[in-house]
Coordinates of C-alpha atoms and ligand atoms in Angstrom, one line a residue:
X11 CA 106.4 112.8 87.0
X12 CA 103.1 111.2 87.0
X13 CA 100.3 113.0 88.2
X14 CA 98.7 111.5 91.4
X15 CA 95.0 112.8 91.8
X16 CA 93.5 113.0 95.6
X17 CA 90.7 111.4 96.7
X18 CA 88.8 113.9 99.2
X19 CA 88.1 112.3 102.8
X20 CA 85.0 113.2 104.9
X21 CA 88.1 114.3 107.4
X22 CA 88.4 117.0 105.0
X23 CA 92.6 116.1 104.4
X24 CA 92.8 115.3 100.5
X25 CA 94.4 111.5 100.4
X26 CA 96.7 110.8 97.1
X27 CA 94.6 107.5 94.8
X28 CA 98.1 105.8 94.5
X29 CA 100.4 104.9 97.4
X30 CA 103.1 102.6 98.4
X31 CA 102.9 99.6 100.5
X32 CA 105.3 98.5 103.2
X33 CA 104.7 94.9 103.6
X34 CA 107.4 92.8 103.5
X35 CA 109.6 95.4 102.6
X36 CA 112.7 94.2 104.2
X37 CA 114.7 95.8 106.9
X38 CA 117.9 96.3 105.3
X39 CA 116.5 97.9 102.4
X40 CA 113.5 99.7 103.5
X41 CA 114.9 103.4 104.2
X42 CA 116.4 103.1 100.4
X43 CA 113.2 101.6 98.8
X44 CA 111.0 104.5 100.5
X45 CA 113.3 107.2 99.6
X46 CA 113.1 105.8 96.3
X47 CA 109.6 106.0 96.2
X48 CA 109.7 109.5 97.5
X49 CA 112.0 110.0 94.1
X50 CA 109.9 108.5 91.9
X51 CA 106.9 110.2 92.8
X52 CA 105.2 108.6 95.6
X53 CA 103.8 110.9 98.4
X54 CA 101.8 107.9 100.3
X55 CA 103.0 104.9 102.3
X56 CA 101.6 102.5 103.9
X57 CA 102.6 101.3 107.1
X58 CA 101.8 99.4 109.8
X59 CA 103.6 97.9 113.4
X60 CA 102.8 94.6 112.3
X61 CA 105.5 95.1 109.3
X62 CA 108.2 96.0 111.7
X63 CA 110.0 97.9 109.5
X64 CA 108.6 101.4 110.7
X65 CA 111.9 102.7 112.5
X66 CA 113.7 101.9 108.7
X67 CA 110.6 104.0 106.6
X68 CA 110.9 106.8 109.0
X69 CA 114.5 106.8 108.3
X70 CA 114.1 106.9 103.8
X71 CA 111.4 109.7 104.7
X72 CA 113.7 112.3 107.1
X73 CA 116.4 111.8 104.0
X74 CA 114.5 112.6 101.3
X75 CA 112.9 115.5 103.5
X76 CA 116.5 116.6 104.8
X77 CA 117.6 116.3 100.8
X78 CA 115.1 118.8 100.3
X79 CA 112.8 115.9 97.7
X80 CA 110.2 116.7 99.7
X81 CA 108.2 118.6 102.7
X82 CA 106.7 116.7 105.2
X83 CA 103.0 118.3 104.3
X84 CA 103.5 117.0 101.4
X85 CA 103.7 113.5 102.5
X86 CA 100.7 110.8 103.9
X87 CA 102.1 108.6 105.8
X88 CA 99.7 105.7 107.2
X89 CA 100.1 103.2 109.8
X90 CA 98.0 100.5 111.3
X91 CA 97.2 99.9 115.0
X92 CA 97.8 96.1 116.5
X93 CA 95.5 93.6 117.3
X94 CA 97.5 93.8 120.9
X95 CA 96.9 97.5 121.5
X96 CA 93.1 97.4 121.1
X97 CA 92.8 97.9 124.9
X98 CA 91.5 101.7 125.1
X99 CA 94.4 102.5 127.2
X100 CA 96.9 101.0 125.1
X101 CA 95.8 102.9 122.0
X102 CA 97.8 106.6 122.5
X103 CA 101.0 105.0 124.1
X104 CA 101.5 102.5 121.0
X105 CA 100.6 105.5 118.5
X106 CA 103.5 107.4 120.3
X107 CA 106.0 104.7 120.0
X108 CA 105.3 104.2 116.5
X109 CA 105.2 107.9 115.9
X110 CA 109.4 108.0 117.5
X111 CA 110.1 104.7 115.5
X112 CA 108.8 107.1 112.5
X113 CA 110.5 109.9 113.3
X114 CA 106.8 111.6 112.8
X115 CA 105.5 114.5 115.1
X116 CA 101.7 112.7 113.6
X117 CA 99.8 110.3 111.2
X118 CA 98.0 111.4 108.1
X119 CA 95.8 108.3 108.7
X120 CA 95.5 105.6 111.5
X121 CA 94.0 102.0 110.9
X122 CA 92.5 99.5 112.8
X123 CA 94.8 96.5 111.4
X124 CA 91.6 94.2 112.2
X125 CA 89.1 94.0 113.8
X126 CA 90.2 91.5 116.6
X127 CA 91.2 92.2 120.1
X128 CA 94.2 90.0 121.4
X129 CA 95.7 90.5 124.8
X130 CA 98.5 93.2 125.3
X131 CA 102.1 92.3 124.5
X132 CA 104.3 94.5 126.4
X133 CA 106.3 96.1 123.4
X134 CA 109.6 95.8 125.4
X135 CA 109.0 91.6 125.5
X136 CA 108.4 91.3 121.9
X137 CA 107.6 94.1 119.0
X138 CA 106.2 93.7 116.5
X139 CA 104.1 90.9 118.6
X140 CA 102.1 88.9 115.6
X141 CA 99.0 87.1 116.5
X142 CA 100.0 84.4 119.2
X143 CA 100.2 84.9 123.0
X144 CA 103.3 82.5 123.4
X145 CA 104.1 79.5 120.9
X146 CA 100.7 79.0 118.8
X147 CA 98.2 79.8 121.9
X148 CA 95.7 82.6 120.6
X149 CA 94.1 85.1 123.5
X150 CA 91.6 87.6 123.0
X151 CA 90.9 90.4 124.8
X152 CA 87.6 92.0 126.3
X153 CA 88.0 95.1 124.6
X154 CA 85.0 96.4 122.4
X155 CA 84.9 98.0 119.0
X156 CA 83.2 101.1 120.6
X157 CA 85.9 101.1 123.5
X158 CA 88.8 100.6 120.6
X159 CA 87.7 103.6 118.2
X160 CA 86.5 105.8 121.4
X161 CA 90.4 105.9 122.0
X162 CA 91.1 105.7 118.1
X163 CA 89.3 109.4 118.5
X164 CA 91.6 110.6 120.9
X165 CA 94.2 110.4 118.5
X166 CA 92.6 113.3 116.2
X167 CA 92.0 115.6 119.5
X168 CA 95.7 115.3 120.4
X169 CA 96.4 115.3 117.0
X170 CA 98.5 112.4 116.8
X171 CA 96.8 111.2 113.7
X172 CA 95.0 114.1 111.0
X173 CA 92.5 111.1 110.0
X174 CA 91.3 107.8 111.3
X175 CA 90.3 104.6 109.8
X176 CA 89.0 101.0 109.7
X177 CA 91.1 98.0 107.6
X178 CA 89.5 94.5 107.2
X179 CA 86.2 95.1 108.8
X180 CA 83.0 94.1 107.2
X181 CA 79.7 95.5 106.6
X182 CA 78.0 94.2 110.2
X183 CA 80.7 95.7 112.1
X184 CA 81.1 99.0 109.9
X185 CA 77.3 99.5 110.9
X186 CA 77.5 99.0 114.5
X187 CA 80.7 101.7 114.5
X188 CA 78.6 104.4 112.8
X189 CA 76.1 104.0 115.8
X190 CA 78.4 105.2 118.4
X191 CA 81.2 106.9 116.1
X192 CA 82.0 110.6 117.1
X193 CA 84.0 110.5 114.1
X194 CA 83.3 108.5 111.2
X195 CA 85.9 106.4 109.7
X196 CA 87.8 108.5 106.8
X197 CA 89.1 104.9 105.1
X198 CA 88.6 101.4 105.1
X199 CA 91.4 99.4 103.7
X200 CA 90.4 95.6 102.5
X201 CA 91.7 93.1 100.1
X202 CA 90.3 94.1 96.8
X203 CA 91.6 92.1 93.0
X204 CA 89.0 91.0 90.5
X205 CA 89.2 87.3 92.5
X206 CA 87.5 89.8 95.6
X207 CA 85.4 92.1 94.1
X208 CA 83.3 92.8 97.4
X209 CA 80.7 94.9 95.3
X210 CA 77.9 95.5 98.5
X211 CA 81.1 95.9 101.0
X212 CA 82.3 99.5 98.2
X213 CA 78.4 100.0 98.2
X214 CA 78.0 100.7 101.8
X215 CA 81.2 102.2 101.9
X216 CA 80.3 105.0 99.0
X217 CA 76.9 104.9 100.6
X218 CA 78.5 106.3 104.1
X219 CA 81.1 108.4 102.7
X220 CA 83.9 105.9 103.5
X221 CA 86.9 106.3 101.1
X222 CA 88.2 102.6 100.5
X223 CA 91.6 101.3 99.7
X224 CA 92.1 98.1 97.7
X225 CA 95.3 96.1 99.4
X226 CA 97.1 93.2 97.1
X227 CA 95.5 94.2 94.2
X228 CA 97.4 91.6 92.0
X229 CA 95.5 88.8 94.3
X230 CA 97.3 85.4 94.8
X231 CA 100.9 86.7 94.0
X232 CA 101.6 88.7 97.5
X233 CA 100.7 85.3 98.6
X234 CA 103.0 82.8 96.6
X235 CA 105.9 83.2 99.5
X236 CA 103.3 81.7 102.1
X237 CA 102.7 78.8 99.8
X238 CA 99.5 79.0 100.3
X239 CA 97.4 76.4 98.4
X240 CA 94.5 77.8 96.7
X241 CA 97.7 80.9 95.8
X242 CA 99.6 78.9 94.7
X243 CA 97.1 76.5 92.6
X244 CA 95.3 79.4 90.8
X245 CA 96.7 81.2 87.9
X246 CA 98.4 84.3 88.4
X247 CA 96.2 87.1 87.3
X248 CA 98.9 89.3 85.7
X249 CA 99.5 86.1 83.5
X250 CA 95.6 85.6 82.6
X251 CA 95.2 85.7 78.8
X252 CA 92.0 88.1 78.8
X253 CA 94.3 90.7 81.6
X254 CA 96.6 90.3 78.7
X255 CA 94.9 91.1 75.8
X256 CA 93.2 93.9 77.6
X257 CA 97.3 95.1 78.7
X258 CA 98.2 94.8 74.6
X259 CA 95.6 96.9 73.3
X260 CA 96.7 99.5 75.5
X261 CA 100.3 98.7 75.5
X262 CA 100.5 98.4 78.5
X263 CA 101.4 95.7 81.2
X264 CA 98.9 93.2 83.3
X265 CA 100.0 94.4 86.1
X266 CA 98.8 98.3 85.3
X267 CA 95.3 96.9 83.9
X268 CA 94.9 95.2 87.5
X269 CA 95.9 98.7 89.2
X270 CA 93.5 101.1 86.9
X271 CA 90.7 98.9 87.0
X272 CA 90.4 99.4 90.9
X273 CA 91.5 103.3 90.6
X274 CA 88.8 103.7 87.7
X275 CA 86.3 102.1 90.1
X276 CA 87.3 104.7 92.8
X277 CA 89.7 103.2 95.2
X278 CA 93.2 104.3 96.3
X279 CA 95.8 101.7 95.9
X280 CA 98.8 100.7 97.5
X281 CA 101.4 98.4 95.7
X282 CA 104.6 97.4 96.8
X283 CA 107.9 96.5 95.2
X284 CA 111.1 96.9 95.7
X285 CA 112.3 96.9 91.9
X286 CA 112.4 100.3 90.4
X287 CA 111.0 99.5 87.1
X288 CA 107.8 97.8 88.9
X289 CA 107.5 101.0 91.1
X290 CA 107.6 103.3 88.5
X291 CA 105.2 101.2 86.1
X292 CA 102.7 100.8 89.2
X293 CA 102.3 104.9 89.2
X294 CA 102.2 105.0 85.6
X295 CA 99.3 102.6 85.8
X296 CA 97.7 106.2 85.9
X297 CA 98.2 107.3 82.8
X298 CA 95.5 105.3 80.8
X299 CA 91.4 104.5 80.9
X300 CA 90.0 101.2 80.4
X301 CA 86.7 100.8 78.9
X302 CA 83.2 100.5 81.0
X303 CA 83.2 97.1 79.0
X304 CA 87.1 96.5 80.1
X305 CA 85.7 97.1 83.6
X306 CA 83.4 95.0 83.8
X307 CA 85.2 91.6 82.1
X308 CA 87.7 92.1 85.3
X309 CA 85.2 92.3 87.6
X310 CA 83.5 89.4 86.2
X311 CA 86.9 87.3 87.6
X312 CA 85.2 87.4 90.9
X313 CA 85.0 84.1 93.0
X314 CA 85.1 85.3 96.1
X315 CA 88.4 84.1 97.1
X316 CA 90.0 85.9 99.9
X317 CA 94.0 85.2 101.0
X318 CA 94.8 87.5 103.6
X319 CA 93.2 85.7 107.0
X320 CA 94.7 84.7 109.9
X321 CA 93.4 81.0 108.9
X322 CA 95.5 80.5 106.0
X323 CA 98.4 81.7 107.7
X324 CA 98.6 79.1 110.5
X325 CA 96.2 76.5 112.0
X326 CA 93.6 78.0 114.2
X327 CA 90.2 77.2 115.4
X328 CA 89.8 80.2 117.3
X329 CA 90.3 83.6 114.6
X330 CA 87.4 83.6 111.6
X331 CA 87.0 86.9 111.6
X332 CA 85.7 86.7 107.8
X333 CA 83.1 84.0 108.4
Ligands
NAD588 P1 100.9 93.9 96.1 O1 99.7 93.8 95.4 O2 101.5 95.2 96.3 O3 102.1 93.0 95.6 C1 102.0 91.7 95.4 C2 103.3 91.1 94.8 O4 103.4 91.6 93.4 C3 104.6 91.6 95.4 O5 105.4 90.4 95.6 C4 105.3 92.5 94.4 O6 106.6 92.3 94.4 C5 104.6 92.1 93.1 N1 104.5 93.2 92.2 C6 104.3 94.5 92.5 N2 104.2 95.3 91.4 C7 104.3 94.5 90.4 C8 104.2 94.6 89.0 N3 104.0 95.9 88.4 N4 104.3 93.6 88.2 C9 104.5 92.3 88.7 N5 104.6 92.1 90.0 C10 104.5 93.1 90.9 O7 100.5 93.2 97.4 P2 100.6 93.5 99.0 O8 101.9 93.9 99.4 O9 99.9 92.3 99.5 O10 99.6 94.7 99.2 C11 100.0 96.0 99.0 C12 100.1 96.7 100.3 O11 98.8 96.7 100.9 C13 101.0 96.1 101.4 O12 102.4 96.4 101.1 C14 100.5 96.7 102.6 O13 100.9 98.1 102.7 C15 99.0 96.7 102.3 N6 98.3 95.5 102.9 C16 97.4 95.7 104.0 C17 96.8 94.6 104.5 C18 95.8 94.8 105.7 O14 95.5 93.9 106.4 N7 95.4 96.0 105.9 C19 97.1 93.3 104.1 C20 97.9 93.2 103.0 C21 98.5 94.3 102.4

């Protein structure tokens, strides 16, 4: 089995530099495809309410703990708080419920999903709730940042979660947090591929003792089932000739040279797939070192293209939170 080293978070918990994503993994085979995982060496996943598939990962993780694959110490399991629960009173109750949809007694790490505050949706009306109110109407809510990660804190006194976290928040915002933070963020978890290369965004981070996770680290193809244009229109960058010739000289695939350039530059990854031969080659993507030159010819890709905001997703003139 391939060896997963840990990265070391100013929590103090050690955090495994290869995980599994959740997104989009479907409901009816979710349980299977994380018990696989578990089987084939993963220890991390990725979750979030907003993938609505929680209740069916909690259920692949009590099997492969009840088979005896695993202990539950031995596992991180993340998850992601909702745009909707960012009122400070709505943080522990939603951690709960995702914490019985789990099956989990706590979190290894909880996100903020993004930084954006929407009105509550009362779980029981609609769950996961998605960005709009009702039809395509968009409502924010008062809440702070401050008032958000004050209860976000709350979670490590009643231990709900070991560690806590930031996702998609930039460097303005991660400033103003570390003013008022009791307790730092351990992660922040952003879209990272050669076409995002974010340099000054993992120079703050390092900076401040942030760990950071790169999220669809293959850029535009977790994107292709959106149709989105500029995904669609660019070349996919496990098919890019230089990726390729880097891949051949180490006999490996594009996919793995995507993977260990962001795990040689220090960040934890997350892929996801539900075929085993992909989730077996993404863990093996470990097992080789690119060159400083290598390195820097994939960052060099950069072009500052981003996919994953609310924007390209549907029409808005109300949520640019990367502007
Ligand atoms: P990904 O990079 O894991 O996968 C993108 C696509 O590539 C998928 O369709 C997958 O089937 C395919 N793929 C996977 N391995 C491959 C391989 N070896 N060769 C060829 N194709 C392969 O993209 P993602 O799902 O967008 O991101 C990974 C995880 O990051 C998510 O599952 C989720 O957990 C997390 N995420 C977080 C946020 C956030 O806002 N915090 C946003 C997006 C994703």
């Amino acid at each position: 089995m391939v060896a997963v080293p840990n990265i070391k978070l100013n929590s103090g918990y050690d955090m495994p530099q290869v995980g599994f994503g959740l997104w989009k993994v479907g409901n009816d085979v979710a349980s299977d495809v994380v018990y696989n995982a578990i089987k084939a060496g993963y220890r991390l996943f990725d979750g979030a309410c907003d993938y609505g598939n929680e209740v069916e990962c909690g259920q692949g993780v009590a099997r492969a703990i009840k088979d005896g694959l695993v202990k539950r110490e031995e596992l991180f399991i993340v998850s992601k708080l909702w745009n909707t629960f960012h009122d400070g009173e709505r943080v522990v109750p939603i951690v709960q419920k995702q914490l019985a949809d789990w099956g989990l007694e706590y979190f290894d790490l909880y996100l903020i999903h993004f930084p954006v505050a929407l009105e509550y949706v009362d779980p029981s009306v609609r769950y996961p709730p998605g960005w709009h109110y009702e039809g395509d109407e968009i409502r924010r809510s008062k809440a702070t940042i401050q008032e958000t990660w004050t209860a976000m804190e709350s979670l490590v006194e009643k231990k709900l979660s070991k560690s806590i976290g930031i996702s998609n928040f930039q460097s303005q915002l991660i400033y103003d947090l570390l003013r008022h933070a009791k307790i730092p963020p351990a992660t922040l978890q952003i879209e990272h591929h050669p076409f995002l290369v974010q340099q000054e965004l993992l120079n703050l981070a390092k900076a401040e003792g942030i760990a950071v996770t790169a999220y669809s680290s293959f850029g535009p193809a977790s994107f292709l089932e959106f149709n989105m244009t500029h995904a669609v229109e660019l070349k996919p960058l496990i098919e890019d000739e230089t990726i390729k010739s880097i891949a051949a000289k180490h006999g490996r695939d594009a996919s793995q040279v995507l993977l260990r350039w962001a795990t040689q530059r220090g960040l934890a990854i997350i892929p996801k797939s539900t075929r085993p031969a992909l989730i077996a080659s993404n863990l093996a993507s470990l097992e080789f070192d690119l060159s400083e030159d290598e390195i820097k010819t994939i960052s060099g890709f950069n072009r500052g293209i981003r996919f994953n905001q609310p924007s390209n997703y549907f029409p808005t003139e109300q949520l640019w939170i990367f502007g």
